[in-house]
Amino acid sequence: MPAKSRTYQHPKVSAALVEQTTALREAVRELCTRPDAAELLARPTRLGDWTVRELVAHLAVQVGWVPAHLGDPLEGRAPLDLLQWVARVGTVAPLLDEQARGKAAGEFGGDPASVAAAFGRAADGLVAVLAGDDARDPGRRFEIRLGSMTLTDMLVTRLVETVVHADDLAAALGGPDFPHARQAVAAVTRLLADALADRAPGGAVELRVPPFAVVQAVEGPRHTRGTPPNVVETDPLTWIRLATGRTGWAEAVDAAAVSASGERSDLSGHLPVLG
């Protein structure tokens, strides 16, 4: 049976998004005040041919999406849950690429100080909206190209964007891991673990991502008692990188970032779950 979408608590999701967005704003500010900021903005990333400038522009689009569209009228699109969003969001990749490039050439095309200011406006806009009454109704509908979501679920998708791409930014700059909001990482870890169970339903493998998620997946004999015969265990950031294609399965296993035991424990054929 396919996995059922998990329910997320609106106040926790909102608070996590504020914390994650605030940390991103500070990271972009620090980047843009460095003496070599112009060179850093031109650096390549692990996202095809995007530069750091285009990555920051994309993040601004994603951070600014809720403030820009919260008041849009409903158009009757079909309901979309989070697992459906994970499965389908890759289909709009060309549009997201176009948006990022346009933003990078326009509002984010100036000197580093203007880039920091533009990102700050987007971040401040989201934080302000989340503090207002319009964003406090968890059941409010929010429409995107793929369908109609609850506002809470929409905010979870913003957590995915800000966690995954903050990690991309840290990797491009060659620095330490990004200081993610703990609850942001928790929500993204759980959603992507559930997405694996949805994509590869079954009970043959137990995926453990302590302290945030445990799911069973992959077709085969279902484990019910004792130690599971097929176990995969990893940390949250490694799981997020695996689930989004930032890290390859063999690479993670060779680096001992993943522990996999049992003849069915190789998940490489089911990854990534979000492209």
Short mmCIF file of C-alpha atoms in Angstrom, two decimals:
data_model
loop_
_atom_site.label_atom_id
_atom_site.label_comp_id
_atom_site.label_asym_id
_atom_site.label_seq_id
_atom_site.Cartn_x
_atom_site.Cartn_y
_atom_site.Cartn_z
CA MET A 1 0.00 0.00 0.00
CA PRO A 2 1.41 3.45 -0.87
CA ALA A 3 2.44 5.68 2.00
CA LYS A 4 -0.06 8.15 3.38
CA SER A 5 0.93 11.80 3.63
CA ARG A 6 1.99 12.73 7.14
CA THR A 7 0.26 15.57 8.98
CA TYR A 8 2.49 18.47 10.04
CA GLN A 9 1.75 20.92 12.85
CA HIS A 10 1.26 24.40 11.43
CA PRO A 11 2.88 26.40 14.28
CA LYS A 12 6.00 24.20 14.24
CA VAL A 13 6.31 24.35 10.47
CA SER A 14 5.87 28.12 10.44
CA ALA A 15 8.42 28.65 13.22
CA ALA A 16 10.92 26.35 11.52
CA LEU A 17 10.55 28.23 8.24
CA VAL A 18 11.12 31.57 9.95
CA GLU A 19 14.27 30.21 11.62
CA GLN A 20 15.59 28.63 8.43
CA THR A 21 14.86 31.72 6.33
CA THR A 22 16.52 33.98 8.89
CA ALA A 23 19.65 31.81 8.81
CA LEU A 24 19.64 31.94 5.00
CA ARG A 25 19.34 35.72 5.02
CA GLU A 26 22.37 35.93 7.32
CA ALA A 27 24.35 33.49 5.16
CA VAL A 28 23.66 35.53 2.01
CA ARG A 29 24.54 38.74 3.84
CA GLU A 30 27.85 37.25 5.02
CA LEU A 31 28.60 35.96 1.52
CA CYS A 32 27.94 39.35 -0.05
CA THR A 33 30.11 41.27 2.43
CA ARG A 34 33.21 39.18 1.79
CA PRO A 35 36.02 40.84 -0.19
CA ASP A 36 35.76 38.09 -2.82
CA ALA A 37 31.94 38.19 -2.98
CA ALA A 38 31.79 38.88 -6.72
CA GLU A 39 33.95 35.84 -7.43
CA LEU A 40 31.90 33.69 -5.06
CA LEU A 41 28.62 34.67 -6.72
CA ALA A 42 30.09 33.52 -10.03
CA ARG A 43 31.16 30.12 -8.69
CA PRO A 44 29.57 26.98 -10.11
CA THR A 45 27.23 24.87 -8.02
CA ARG A 46 26.30 21.19 -8.13
CA LEU A 47 23.03 22.17 -9.85
CA GLY A 48 23.90 21.81 -13.51
CA ASP A 49 25.22 25.09 -14.87
CA TRP A 50 23.72 27.32 -12.17
CA THR A 51 26.10 29.72 -10.47
CA VAL A 52 25.87 30.76 -6.84
CA ARG A 53 24.13 33.93 -8.02
CA GLU A 54 21.44 31.88 -9.77
CA LEU A 55 21.09 29.63 -6.74
CA VAL A 56 20.56 32.64 -4.47
CA ALA A 57 18.05 34.05 -6.96
CA HIS A 58 16.17 30.73 -7.00
CA LEU A 59 16.07 30.69 -3.21
CA ALA A 60 14.64 34.19 -3.23
CA VAL A 61 11.88 33.09 -5.62
CA GLN A 62 11.00 30.15 -3.36
CA VAL A 63 11.14 32.21 -0.17
CA GLY A 64 9.03 34.92 -1.74
CA TRP A 65 6.39 32.63 -3.24
CA VAL A 66 4.00 32.55 -0.30
CA PRO A 67 4.00 36.33 0.29
CA ALA A 68 3.54 36.95 -3.44
CA HIS A 69 0.64 34.52 -3.90
CA LEU A 70 -1.11 34.10 -0.54
CA GLY A 71 -3.94 36.35 -1.67
CA ASP A 72 -4.43 34.75 -5.10
CA PRO A 73 -7.98 33.56 -5.83
CA LEU A 74 -8.64 29.84 -5.84
CA GLU A 75 -9.03 28.38 -9.32
CA GLY A 76 -10.37 24.95 -8.48
CA ARG A 77 -7.20 22.95 -9.07
CA ALA A 78 -7.22 19.35 -7.87
CA PRO A 79 -6.06 18.72 -4.29
CA LEU A 80 -2.32 18.01 -4.02
CA ASP A 81 -0.73 16.39 -0.98
CA LEU A 82 2.94 16.46 -0.06
CA LEU A 83 3.82 13.04 -1.46
CA GLN A 84 2.22 14.00 -4.76
CA TRP A 85 4.23 17.23 -4.71
CA VAL A 86 7.49 15.32 -4.23
CA ALA A 87 6.61 12.99 -7.10
CA ARG A 88 5.60 15.78 -9.49
CA VAL A 89 7.72 18.84 -8.69
CA GLY A 90 10.44 17.71 -11.09
CA THR A 91 8.04 18.31 -13.98
CA VAL A 92 8.24 22.07 -13.41
CA ALA A 93 12.05 22.15 -13.34
CA PRO A 94 12.30 24.03 -16.68
CA LEU A 95 10.01 26.75 -15.33
CA LEU A 96 12.03 27.03 -12.12
CA ASP A 97 15.23 27.26 -14.15
CA GLU A 98 13.75 30.06 -16.25
CA GLN A 99 12.61 31.93 -13.14
CA ALA A 100 16.01 31.66 -11.49
CA ARG A 101 17.88 32.84 -14.57
CA GLY A 102 15.51 35.74 -15.09
CA LYS A 103 15.82 36.79 -11.45
CA ALA A 104 19.62 36.44 -11.56
CA ALA A 105 19.80 38.66 -14.65
CA GLY A 106 17.38 41.21 -13.22
CA GLU A 107 16.92 42.00 -9.54
CA PHE A 108 19.90 39.83 -8.56
CA GLY A 109 22.17 40.92 -11.40
CA GLY A 110 23.91 43.78 -9.62
CA ASP A 111 26.81 44.07 -7.21
CA PRO A 112 27.01 41.87 -4.07
CA ALA A 113 25.44 44.52 -1.84
CA SER A 114 22.36 44.68 -4.07
CA VAL A 115 22.12 40.89 -4.08
CA ALA A 116 22.13 40.82 -0.28
CA ALA A 117 19.52 43.58 -0.15
CA ALA A 118 17.25 41.80 -2.64
CA PHE A 119 17.45 38.53 -0.75
CA GLY A 120 16.84 40.35 2.52
CA ARG A 121 13.63 41.84 1.12
CA ALA A 122 12.38 38.40 0.10
CA ALA A 123 13.25 36.89 3.48
CA ASP A 124 11.73 39.76 5.45
CA GLY A 125 8.57 39.52 3.37
CA LEU A 126 8.10 35.86 4.24
CA VAL A 127 8.81 36.38 7.93
CA ALA A 128 6.32 39.26 8.04
CA VAL A 129 3.59 37.24 6.32
CA LEU A 130 4.08 34.28 8.65
CA ALA A 131 3.63 36.61 11.62
CA GLY A 132 0.31 37.90 10.28
CA ASP A 133 -3.24 36.61 10.62
CA ASP A 134 -3.49 35.56 6.96
CA ALA A 135 -0.91 32.80 7.50
CA ARG A 136 -2.34 31.38 10.73
CA ASP A 137 -5.11 29.24 9.22
CA PRO A 138 -3.53 25.82 8.57
CA GLY A 139 -6.44 24.72 6.41
CA ARG A 140 -6.27 27.67 4.05
CA ARG A 141 -5.83 26.54 0.46
CA PHE A 142 -2.86 27.64 -1.61
CA GLU A 143 -2.75 26.98 -5.34
CA ILE A 144 0.35 26.26 -7.37
CA ARG A 145 0.76 24.99 -10.90
CA LEU A 146 0.64 21.36 -9.72
CA GLY A 147 -2.56 21.61 -7.69
CA SER A 148 -4.20 22.99 -4.56
CA MET A 149 -2.43 22.49 -1.22
CA THR A 150 -3.19 23.42 2.36
CA LEU A 151 -1.11 26.36 3.53
CA THR A 152 0.66 24.11 6.05
CA ASP A 153 1.73 21.72 3.30
CA MET A 154 2.86 24.65 1.17
CA LEU A 155 5.08 25.82 4.01
CA VAL A 156 6.57 22.32 4.25
CA THR A 157 7.53 22.56 0.56
CA ARG A 158 9.31 25.83 1.42
CA LEU A 159 11.22 23.95 4.11
CA VAL A 160 12.32 21.46 1.47
CA GLU A 161 13.50 24.28 -0.79
CA THR A 162 15.35 26.17 1.94
CA VAL A 163 17.00 23.12 3.52
CA VAL A 164 18.07 21.44 0.28
CA HIS A 165 19.31 24.61 -1.37
CA ALA A 166 21.00 25.97 1.76
CA ASP A 167 23.01 22.75 1.68
CA ASP A 168 23.75 23.38 -2.02
CA LEU A 169 24.95 26.87 -1.12
CA ALA A 170 27.26 25.60 1.62
CA ALA A 171 28.70 23.00 -0.77
CA ALA A 172 29.33 25.60 -3.49
CA LEU A 173 31.14 27.89 -1.08
CA GLY A 174 33.25 25.05 0.32
CA GLY A 175 32.40 25.92 3.89
CA PRO A 176 31.02 23.99 6.85
CA ASP A 177 27.51 22.57 6.87
CA PHE A 178 24.77 25.20 6.92
CA PRO A 179 23.31 25.94 10.41
CA HIS A 180 19.87 24.53 9.58
CA ALA A 181 16.90 24.93 11.88
CA ARG A 182 16.48 21.58 13.63
CA GLN A 183 12.74 21.35 13.01
CA ALA A 184 13.27 22.24 9.36
CA VAL A 185 15.65 19.31 8.92
CA ALA A 186 13.23 17.07 10.83
CA ALA A 187 10.31 17.89 8.54
CA VAL A 188 12.32 17.47 5.35
CA THR A 189 13.84 14.19 6.55
CA ARG A 190 10.40 12.77 7.37
CA LEU A 191 8.84 13.87 4.12
CA LEU A 192 11.61 12.37 1.98
CA ALA A 193 11.57 9.14 4.00
CA ASP A 194 7.81 8.91 3.46
CA ALA A 195 8.41 9.59 -0.23
CA LEU A 196 10.68 6.55 -0.42
CA ALA A 197 7.95 4.41 1.16
CA ASP A 198 5.48 5.85 -1.34
CA ARG A 199 7.74 5.27 -4.34
CA ALA A 200 8.84 1.78 -3.26
CA PRO A 201 5.99 0.42 -1.11
CA GLY A 202 6.63 -2.68 0.94
CA GLY A 203 8.11 -3.89 4.19
CA ALA A 204 11.35 -5.61 3.22
CA VAL A 205 13.69 -2.76 4.23
CA GLU A 206 13.64 -0.58 7.30
CA LEU A 207 15.10 2.89 6.74
CA ARG A 208 16.26 4.57 9.92
CA VAL A 209 17.23 8.24 9.99
CA PRO A 210 17.65 9.00 13.68
CA PRO A 211 16.35 10.92 15.43
CA PHE A 212 13.66 11.93 12.94
CA ALA A 213 12.32 9.05 10.84
CA VAL A 214 11.82 5.30 10.54
CA VAL A 215 9.91 3.84 7.58
CA GLN A 216 9.54 0.47 5.92
CA ALA A 217 9.80 0.23 2.15
CA VAL A 218 10.65 -2.02 -0.80
CA GLU A 219 8.62 -5.00 -1.94
CA GLY A 220 9.40 -8.29 -0.25
CA PRO A 221 8.85 -10.17 3.02
CA ARG A 222 7.51 -7.80 5.66
CA HIS A 223 9.32 -7.64 8.97
CA THR A 224 7.10 -7.79 12.06
CA ARG A 225 9.23 -8.77 15.09
CA GLY A 226 12.85 -8.70 16.24
CA THR A 227 15.72 -7.25 14.25
CA PRO A 228 14.78 -6.51 10.61
CA PRO A 229 16.78 -8.55 8.07
CA ASN A 230 17.35 -5.49 5.85
CA VAL A 231 18.26 -2.23 7.55
CA VAL A 232 19.54 1.07 6.17
CA GLU A 233 20.65 3.72 8.63
CA THR A 234 22.07 7.17 8.01
CA ASP A 235 22.07 10.70 9.37
CA PRO A 236 19.50 13.33 8.29
CA LEU A 237 21.72 15.40 5.98
CA THR A 238 23.10 12.34 4.22
CA TRP A 239 19.55 11.06 3.73
CA ILE A 240 18.42 14.41 2.32
CA ARG A 241 21.39 14.41 -0.08
CA LEU A 242 20.65 10.83 -1.16
CA ALA A 243 16.94 11.48 -1.58
CA THR A 244 17.57 14.55 -3.75
CA GLY A 245 20.42 13.13 -5.83
CA ARG A 246 23.14 15.28 -4.29
CA THR A 247 25.02 12.17 -3.13
CA GLY A 248 25.20 8.80 -4.84
CA TRP A 249 24.39 5.58 -2.99
CA ALA A 250 27.77 3.93 -3.59
CA GLU A 251 29.60 7.10 -2.62
CA ALA A 252 27.70 7.35 0.68
CA VAL A 253 28.21 3.67 1.51
CA ASP A 254 31.94 3.84 0.68
CA ALA A 255 32.30 6.88 2.93
CA ALA A 256 30.54 5.00 5.76
CA ALA A 257 27.86 7.70 5.80
CA VAL A 258 25.29 4.93 5.24
CA SER A 259 25.06 1.58 7.02
CA ALA A 260 23.25 -1.02 4.90
CA SER A 261 22.76 -4.64 5.94
CA GLY A 262 20.80 -7.40 4.24
CA GLU A 263 20.51 -8.59 0.66
CA ARG A 264 17.66 -6.19 -0.14
CA SER A 265 19.19 -3.12 1.53
CA ASP A 266 20.63 -1.52 -1.63
CA LEU A 267 18.34 1.47 -2.24
CA SER A 268 20.18 2.82 -5.27
CA GLY A 269 17.41 1.72 -7.63
CA HIS A 270 14.85 3.80 -5.72
CA LEU A 271 16.86 7.03 -5.42
CA PRO A 272 16.55 9.92 -5.77
CA VAL A 273 12.93 10.38 -4.71
CA LEU A 274 12.96 14.10 -5.49
CA GLY A 275 14.70 15.32 -8.62
#
